[in-house]
Amino acid sequence: MSAPALRPFLPADTPILAAIFVASVEALTGDDYSESQQEAWAAAVDDEAVFGQRLASQLTLVATLDGVPVGFASLKGKDHIDYVYVHPGAVGQGVAAALCDALEKLAAARGAKSLTVDASDNAAEFFVKRGYEAQQRNTVSLNGEWLANTTMQKPLGENAGGQK
Ligand SMILES: CC(C)(COP(=O)(O)OP(=O)(O)OC[C@H]1O[C@@H](n2cnc3c(N)ncnc32)[C@H](O)[C@@H]1OP(=O)(O)O)[C@@H](O)C(=O)NCCC(=O)NCCS
């Protein structure tokens, strides 16, 4: 099994990242969210121009396996993880871990003392393993549905606990 490689996002990646987002939401979130919540969530990338602009406005990294994009993650500002999505066919191979390792280093390099993420319920355990702690519970309105998530925070640099 080859290790994931990372590279910066290019505008031409937008359609494949939208497809990864939809496949990931459809296949990996069903234990914690209803079908109508999943549909509302997946519809967030229906407008690819808006999605592409949001990716371009953040520090977005694309993970590839054998040159093929299989996941992506983004840093908003210096201290908030916005996206972390891995294609269901590539989960369990350290793709999200590689993406988060890189974003945590980049956030520290930007001067962030800690990093936050609004973690979906299915992903909360992934972030706990990396040293993130729950701060607050949120309910967000998305395309007519209410979805719960948890703001989680990890100290960076010399304050850091957890895995890295
Ligand atoms: C959560 C997600 C990003 C994890 O991606 P992944 O590439 O499979 O994660 P990794 O292979 O890098 O896993 C790293 C570690 O976390 C663990 N892990 C991964 N996903 C997990 C989950 N859902 N629950 C508990 N542990 C998880 C792995 O077992 C691994 O543990 P190890 O280091 O002890 O071996 C992926 O399942 C996903 O895209 N989910 C749907 C979209 C989503 O909810 N994104 C988050 C939005 S905030």
PDB file of C-alpha atoms and ligand atoms in Angstrom:
ATOM      1  CA  MET A   1       0.000   0.000   0.000  1.00  0.00           C
ATOM      2  CA  SER A   2       1.537   3.322  -1.008  1.00  0.00           C
ATOM      3  CA  ALA A   3       1.682   6.278   1.368  1.00  0.00           C
ATOM      4  CA  PRO A   4      -0.500   9.304   0.596  1.00  0.00           C
ATOM      5  CA  ALA A   5       1.222  12.265  -1.052  1.00  0.00           C
ATOM      6  CA  LEU A   6       0.084  15.852  -0.478  1.00  0.00           C
ATOM      7  CA  ARG A   7       0.008  18.813  -2.831  1.00  0.00           C
ATOM      8  CA  PRO A   8      -1.649  22.254  -2.926  1.00  0.00           C
ATOM      9  CA  PHE A   9      -5.177  22.564  -4.359  1.00  0.00           C
ATOM     10  CA  LEU A  10      -5.554  23.714  -7.971  1.00  0.00           C
ATOM     11  CA  PRO A  11      -8.830  25.160  -9.321  1.00  0.00           C
ATOM     12  CA  ALA A  12      -9.004  22.246 -11.788  1.00  0.00           C
ATOM     13  CA  ASP A  13      -9.348  19.867  -8.791  1.00  0.00           C
ATOM     14  CA  THR A  14     -12.778  21.286  -7.892  1.00  0.00           C
ATOM     15  CA  PRO A  15     -14.987  18.678  -9.667  1.00  0.00           C
ATOM     16  CA  ILE A  16     -13.071  15.688  -8.272  1.00  0.00           C
ATOM     17  CA  LEU A  17     -13.024  17.151  -4.763  1.00  0.00           C
ATOM     18  CA  ALA A  18     -16.785  17.754  -4.998  1.00  0.00           C
ATOM     19  CA  ALA A  19     -17.197  14.088  -5.994  1.00  0.00           C
ATOM     20  CA  ILE A  20     -15.020  12.963  -3.056  1.00  0.00           C
ATOM     21  CA  PHE A  21     -17.094  15.163  -0.704  1.00  0.00           C
ATOM     22  CA  VAL A  22     -20.403  13.666  -1.888  1.00  0.00           C
ATOM     23  CA  ALA A  23     -19.138  10.053  -1.814  1.00  0.00           C
ATOM     24  CA  SER A  24     -17.638  10.580   1.645  1.00  0.00           C
ATOM     25  CA  VAL A  25     -20.832  12.069   3.112  1.00  0.00           C
ATOM     26  CA  GLU A  26     -23.034   9.402   1.497  1.00  0.00           C
ATOM     27  CA  ALA A  27     -20.925   6.411   2.584  1.00  0.00           C
ATOM     28  CA  LEU A  28     -19.327   7.421   5.892  1.00  0.00           C
ATOM     29  CA  THR A  29     -21.829   9.465   7.900  1.00  0.00           C
ATOM     30  CA  GLY A  30     -24.968   7.301   7.925  1.00  0.00           C
ATOM     31  CA  ASP A  31     -24.474   5.974  11.476  1.00  0.00           C
ATOM     32  CA  ASP A  32     -24.838   9.483  12.909  1.00  0.00           C
ATOM     33  CA  TYR A  33     -27.028  11.418  10.441  1.00  0.00           C
ATOM     34  CA  SER A  34     -30.361  10.663   8.757  1.00  0.00           C
ATOM     35  CA  GLU A  35     -30.691  10.248   4.998  1.00  0.00           C
ATOM     36  CA  SER A  36     -32.274  13.690   4.636  1.00  0.00           C
ATOM     37  CA  GLN A  37     -29.457  15.241   6.696  1.00  0.00           C
ATOM     38  CA  GLN A  38     -26.881  13.461   4.490  1.00  0.00           C
ATOM     39  CA  GLU A  39     -28.620  14.755   1.344  1.00  0.00           C
ATOM     40  CA  ALA A  40     -28.612  18.325   2.688  1.00  0.00           C
ATOM     41  CA  TRP A  41     -24.934  17.976   3.637  1.00  0.00           C
ATOM     42  CA  ALA A  42     -23.897  16.552   0.250  1.00  0.00           C
ATOM     43  CA  ALA A  43     -25.824  19.341  -1.524  1.00  0.00           C
ATOM     44  CA  ALA A  44     -23.398  21.861  -0.016  1.00  0.00           C
ATOM     45  CA  VAL A  45     -21.137  21.307  -3.057  1.00  0.00           C
ATOM     46  CA  ASP A  46     -23.887  21.430  -5.709  1.00  0.00           C
ATOM     47  CA  ASP A  47     -22.662  24.859  -6.766  1.00  0.00           C
ATOM     48  CA  GLU A  48     -19.121  23.920  -7.803  1.00  0.00           C
ATOM     49  CA  ALA A  49     -18.125  27.524  -8.502  1.00  0.00           C
ATOM     50  CA  VAL A  50     -18.913  28.512  -4.902  1.00  0.00           C
ATOM     51  CA  PHE A  51     -17.227  25.358  -3.556  1.00  0.00           C
ATOM     52  CA  GLY A  52     -14.113  26.026  -5.667  1.00  0.00           C
ATOM     53  CA  GLN A  53     -13.942  29.623  -4.461  1.00  0.00           C
ATOM     54  CA  ARG A  54     -14.145  28.501  -0.834  1.00  0.00           C
ATOM     55  CA  LEU A  55     -11.349  25.950  -1.380  1.00  0.00           C
ATOM     56  CA  ALA A  56      -9.208  28.577  -3.146  1.00  0.00           C
ATOM     57  CA  SER A  57      -9.781  31.142  -0.377  1.00  0.00           C
ATOM     58  CA  GLN A  58      -8.333  28.723   2.206  1.00  0.00           C
ATOM     59  CA  LEU A  59      -5.075  26.793   2.456  1.00  0.00           C
ATOM     60  CA  THR A  60      -6.360  23.613   0.818  1.00  0.00           C
ATOM     61  CA  LEU A  61      -4.285  20.450   0.468  1.00  0.00           C
ATOM     62  CA  VAL A  62      -5.105  17.522  -1.807  1.00  0.00           C
ATOM     63  CA  ALA A  63      -4.038  13.986  -0.824  1.00  0.00           C
ATOM     64  CA  THR A  64      -3.248  11.551  -3.623  1.00  0.00           C
ATOM     65  CA  LEU A  65      -2.615   7.824  -3.758  1.00  0.00           C
ATOM     66  CA  ASP A  66      -0.637   6.800  -6.848  1.00  0.00           C
ATOM     67  CA  GLY A  67      -1.297  10.273  -8.267  1.00  0.00           C
ATOM     68  CA  VAL A  68      -5.087  10.073  -7.877  1.00  0.00           C
ATOM     69  CA  PRO A  69      -6.843  12.536  -5.519  1.00  0.00           C
ATOM     70  CA  VAL A  70      -8.480  10.628  -2.637  1.00  0.00           C
ATOM     71  CA  GLY A  71      -8.983  13.320   0.001  1.00  0.00           C
ATOM     72  CA  PHE A  72      -8.604  16.966   0.882  1.00  0.00           C
ATOM     73  CA  ALA A  73      -8.440  19.262   3.874  1.00  0.00           C
ATOM     74  CA  SER A  74      -8.295  23.006   4.403  1.00  0.00           C
ATOM     75  CA  LEU A  75      -7.074  25.559   6.921  1.00  0.00           C
ATOM     76  CA  LYS A  76      -9.260  28.664   7.299  1.00  0.00           C
ATOM     77  CA  GLY A  77      -7.278  31.609   8.581  1.00  0.00           C
ATOM     78  CA  LYS A  78      -4.487  30.437  10.842  1.00  0.00           C
ATOM     79  CA  ASP A  79      -6.360  28.312  13.332  1.00  0.00           C
ATOM     80  CA  HIS A  80      -9.488  26.569  12.015  1.00  0.00           C
ATOM     81  CA  ILE A  81      -9.798  23.339  10.021  1.00  0.00           C
ATOM     82  CA  ASP A  82     -12.744  23.712   7.648  1.00  0.00           C
ATOM     83  CA  TYR A  83     -12.754  20.617   5.397  1.00  0.00           C
ATOM     84  CA  VAL A  84     -11.369  17.095   5.985  1.00  0.00           C
ATOM     85  CA  TYR A  85     -12.891  14.569   3.590  1.00  0.00           C
ATOM     86  CA  VAL A  86     -11.562  11.206   2.389  1.00  0.00           C
ATOM     87  CA  HIS A  87     -13.070   9.055  -0.346  1.00  0.00           C
ATOM     88  CA  PRO A  88     -14.713   5.925   1.134  1.00  0.00           C
ATOM     89  CA  GLY A  89     -12.468   3.765  -1.057  1.00  0.00           C
ATOM     90  CA  ALA A  90      -9.361   5.215   0.610  1.00  0.00           C
ATOM     91  CA  VAL A  91     -10.290   5.355   4.308  1.00  0.00           C
ATOM     92  CA  GLY A  92      -8.168   3.643   6.941  1.00  0.00           C
ATOM     93  CA  GLN A  93      -4.885   4.285   5.124  1.00  0.00           C
ATOM     94  CA  GLY A  94      -3.723   7.350   7.016  1.00  0.00           C
ATOM     95  CA  VAL A  95      -4.939   9.869   4.415  1.00  0.00           C
ATOM     96  CA  ALA A  96      -6.763  12.145   6.885  1.00  0.00           C
ATOM     97  CA  ALA A  97      -3.919  11.777   9.390  1.00  0.00           C
ATOM     98  CA  ALA A  98      -1.397  12.959   6.764  1.00  0.00           C
ATOM     99  CA  LEU A  99      -3.635  15.904   5.840  1.00  0.00           C
ATOM    100  CA  CYS A 100      -4.135  16.931   9.500  1.00  0.00           C
ATOM    101  CA  ASP A 101      -0.420  16.485  10.336  1.00  0.00           C
ATOM    102  CA  ALA A 102       0.350  18.975   7.552  1.00  0.00           C
ATOM    103  CA  LEU A 103      -2.402  21.458   8.499  1.00  0.00           C
ATOM    104  CA  GLU A 104      -1.337  21.380  12.162  1.00  0.00           C
ATOM    105  CA  LYS A 105       2.271  22.206  11.138  1.00  0.00           C
ATOM    106  CA  LEU A 106       1.099  24.963   8.775  1.00  0.00           C
ATOM    107  CA  ALA A 107      -1.156  26.456  11.479  1.00  0.00           C
ATOM    108  CA  ALA A 108       1.758  26.465  13.939  1.00  0.00           C
ATOM    109  CA  ALA A 109       3.937  28.108  11.269  1.00  0.00           C
ATOM    110  CA  ARG A 110       1.240  30.800  10.892  1.00  0.00           C
ATOM    111  CA  GLY A 111       1.539  31.478  14.611  1.00  0.00           C
ATOM    112  CA  ALA A 112      -1.545  29.626  15.849  1.00  0.00           C
ATOM    113  CA  LYS A 113      -1.361  28.493  19.475  1.00  0.00           C
ATOM    114  CA  SER A 114      -4.264  26.092  18.990  1.00  0.00           C
ATOM    115  CA  LEU A 115      -6.415  24.706  16.207  1.00  0.00           C
ATOM    116  CA  THR A 116     -10.197  24.250  16.123  1.00  0.00           C
ATOM    117  CA  VAL A 117     -12.521  22.130  14.017  1.00  0.00           C
ATOM    118  CA  ASP A 118     -16.306  21.766  13.967  1.00  0.00           C
ATOM    119  CA  ALA A 119     -16.232  17.979  13.932  1.00  0.00           C
ATOM    120  CA  SER A 120     -19.134  15.963  12.597  1.00  0.00           C
ATOM    121  CA  ASP A 121     -20.285  13.248  15.006  1.00  0.00           C
ATOM    122  CA  ASN A 122     -18.840  10.457  12.826  1.00  0.00           C
ATOM    123  CA  ALA A 123     -15.402  12.155  12.833  1.00  0.00           C
ATOM    124  CA  ALA A 124     -15.205  13.216  16.505  1.00  0.00           C
ATOM    125  CA  GLU A 125     -13.309  10.081  17.561  1.00  0.00           C
ATOM    126  CA  PHE A 126     -10.748  10.630  14.797  1.00  0.00           C
ATOM    127  CA  PHE A 127     -10.004  14.089  16.243  1.00  0.00           C
ATOM    128  CA  VAL A 128      -9.992  12.826  19.870  1.00  0.00           C
ATOM    129  CA  LYS A 129      -7.244  10.370  18.833  1.00  0.00           C
ATOM    130  CA  ARG A 130      -5.234  13.346  17.570  1.00  0.00           C
ATOM    131  CA  GLY A 131      -5.488  15.254  20.857  1.00  0.00           C
ATOM    132  CA  TYR A 132      -8.526  17.462  20.170  1.00  0.00           C
ATOM    133  CA  GLU A 133     -10.941  18.149  23.043  1.00  0.00           C
ATOM    134  CA  ALA A 134     -14.628  19.002  22.802  1.00  0.00           C
ATOM    135  CA  GLN A 135     -15.413  22.665  23.526  1.00  0.00           C
ATOM    136  CA  GLN A 136     -19.071  23.115  22.581  1.00  0.00           C
ATOM    137  CA  ARG A 137     -21.958  21.434  20.848  1.00  0.00           C
ATOM    138  CA  ASN A 138     -23.459  23.205  17.799  1.00  0.00           C
ATOM    139  CA  THR A 139     -26.523  22.772  15.619  1.00  0.00           C
ATOM    140  CA  VAL A 140     -26.202  24.214  12.126  1.00  0.00           C
ATOM    141  CA  SER A 141     -28.888  24.779   9.513  1.00  0.00           C
ATOM    142  CA  LEU A 142     -27.937  23.420   6.099  1.00  0.00           C
ATOM    143  CA  ASN A 143     -30.249  23.302   3.075  1.00  0.00           C
ATOM    144  CA  GLY A 144     -33.334  23.029   5.278  1.00  0.00           C
ATOM    145  CA  GLU A 145     -31.956  20.448   7.741  1.00  0.00           C
ATOM    146  CA  TRP A 146     -30.437  20.843  11.207  1.00  0.00           C
ATOM    147  CA  LEU A 147     -27.112  19.030  11.730  1.00  0.00           C
ATOM    148  CA  ALA A 148     -25.209  18.715  15.006  1.00  0.00           C
ATOM    149  CA  ASN A 149     -21.445  18.961  15.327  1.00  0.00           C
ATOM    150  CA  THR A 150     -18.900  19.655  18.060  1.00  0.00           C
ATOM    151  CA  THR A 151     -16.307  22.412  18.148  1.00  0.00           C
ATOM    152  CA  MET A 152     -13.053  20.715  19.182  1.00  0.00           C
ATOM    153  CA  GLN A 153      -9.701  22.292  19.977  1.00  0.00           C
ATOM    154  CA  LYS A 154      -6.101  21.103  20.072  1.00  0.00           C
ATOM    155  CA  PRO A 155      -3.190  23.056  21.574  1.00  0.00           C
ATOM    156  CA  LEU A 156      -0.223  23.402  19.194  1.00  0.00           C
ATOM    157  CA  GLY A 157       3.503  23.777  19.716  1.00  0.00           C
ATOM    158  CA  GLU A 158       4.921  23.451  23.221  1.00  0.00           C
ATOM    159  CA  ASN A 159       1.382  23.329  24.692  1.00  0.00           C
ATOM    160  CA  ALA A 160       0.543  20.354  22.521  1.00  0.00           C
ATOM    161  CA  GLY A 161      -0.744  17.108  23.958  1.00  0.00           C
ATOM    162  CA  GLY A 162      -2.124  14.103  22.074  1.00  0.00           C
ATOM    163  CA  GLN A 163      -0.602  12.315  19.131  1.00  0.00           C
ATOM    164  CA  LYS A 164       1.493  15.089  17.497  1.00  0.00           C
TER     165      LYS A 164
HETATM  166  C1  LIG B   1     -13.070  11.029   9.425  1.00  0.00           C
HETATM  167  C2  LIG B   1     -12.264  10.750   8.146  1.00  0.00           C
HETATM  168  C3  LIG B   1     -11.746  12.072   7.575  1.00  0.00           C
HETATM  169  C4  LIG B   1     -11.084   9.821   8.522  1.00  0.00           C
HETATM  170  O1  LIG B   1     -10.301   9.583   7.348  1.00  0.00           O
HETATM  171  P1  LIG B   1      -9.228   8.358   7.241  1.00  0.00           P
HETATM  172  O2  LIG B   1      -8.311   8.696   6.112  1.00  0.00           O
HETATM  173  O3  LIG B   1      -9.936   7.065   7.195  1.00  0.00           O
HETATM  174  O4  LIG B   1      -8.456   8.462   8.628  1.00  0.00           O
HETATM  175  P2  LIG B   1      -6.996   7.827   8.922  1.00  0.00           P
HETATM  176  O5  LIG B   1      -6.840   6.564   8.145  1.00  0.00           O
HETATM  177  O6  LIG B   1      -5.962   8.875   8.713  1.00  0.00           O
HETATM  178  O7  LIG B   1      -7.120   7.490  10.472  1.00  0.00           O
HETATM  179  C5  LIG B   1      -6.191   7.904  11.450  1.00  0.00           C
HETATM  180  C6  LIG B   1      -6.563   7.256  12.765  1.00  0.00           C
HETATM  181  O8  LIG B   1      -7.888   7.647  13.161  1.00  0.00           O
HETATM  182  C7  LIG B   1      -8.730   6.498  13.260  1.00  0.00           C
HETATM  183  N1  LIG B   1     -10.028   6.845  12.681  1.00  0.00           N
HETATM  184  C8  LIG B   1     -10.271   7.249  11.426  1.00  0.00           C
HETATM  185  N2  LIG B   1     -11.579   7.510  11.247  1.00  0.00           N
HETATM  186  C9  LIG B   1     -12.166   7.236  12.430  1.00  0.00           C
HETATM  187  C10 LIG B   1     -13.499   7.320  12.883  1.00  0.00           C
HETATM  188  N3  LIG B   1     -14.495   7.705  12.070  1.00  0.00           N
HETATM  189  N4  LIG B   1     -13.754   6.963  14.169  1.00  0.00           N
HETATM  190  C11 LIG B   1     -12.743   6.565  14.987  1.00  0.00           C
HETATM  191  N5  LIG B   1     -11.459   6.481  14.613  1.00  0.00           N
HETATM  192  C12 LIG B   1     -11.171   6.825  13.341  1.00  0.00           C
HETATM  193  C13 LIG B   1      -8.049   5.430  12.457  1.00  0.00           C
HETATM  194  O9  LIG B   1      -8.408   4.145  12.910  1.00  0.00           O
HETATM  195  C14 LIG B   1      -6.595   5.730  12.707  1.00  0.00           C
HETATM  196  O10 LIG B   1      -6.231   5.252  13.982  1.00  0.00           O
HETATM  197  P3  LIG B   1      -4.742   4.670  14.259  1.00  0.00           P
HETATM  198  O11 LIG B   1      -3.808   5.851  14.091  1.00  0.00           O
HETATM  199  O12 LIG B   1      -4.842   4.185  15.655  1.00  0.00           O
HETATM  200  O13 LIG B   1      -4.522   3.621  13.231  1.00  0.00           O
HETATM  201  C15 LIG B   1     -13.126  10.027   7.073  1.00  0.00           C
HETATM  202  O14 LIG B   1     -13.772   8.917   7.676  1.00  0.00           O
HETATM  203  C16 LIG B   1     -14.195  10.908   6.409  1.00  0.00           C
HETATM  204  O15 LIG B   1     -13.939  11.543   5.384  1.00  0.00           O
HETATM  205  N6  LIG B   1     -15.428  10.925   6.963  1.00  0.00           N
HETATM  206  C17 LIG B   1     -16.588  11.594   6.362  1.00  0.00           C
HETATM  207  C18 LIG B   1     -16.442  13.086   6.226  1.00  0.00           C
HETATM  208  C19 LIG B   1     -16.308  13.791   7.558  1.00  0.00           C
HETATM  209  O16 LIG B   1     -17.097  13.613   8.453  1.00  0.00           O
HETATM  210  N7  LIG B   1     -15.276  14.634   7.653  1.00  0.00           N
HETATM  211  C20 LIG B   1     -14.999  15.393   8.846  1.00  0.00           C
HETATM  212  C21 LIG B   1     -15.706  16.692   8.802  1.00  0.00           C
HETATM  213  S1  LIG B   1     -15.303  17.619  10.271  1.00  0.00           S
END
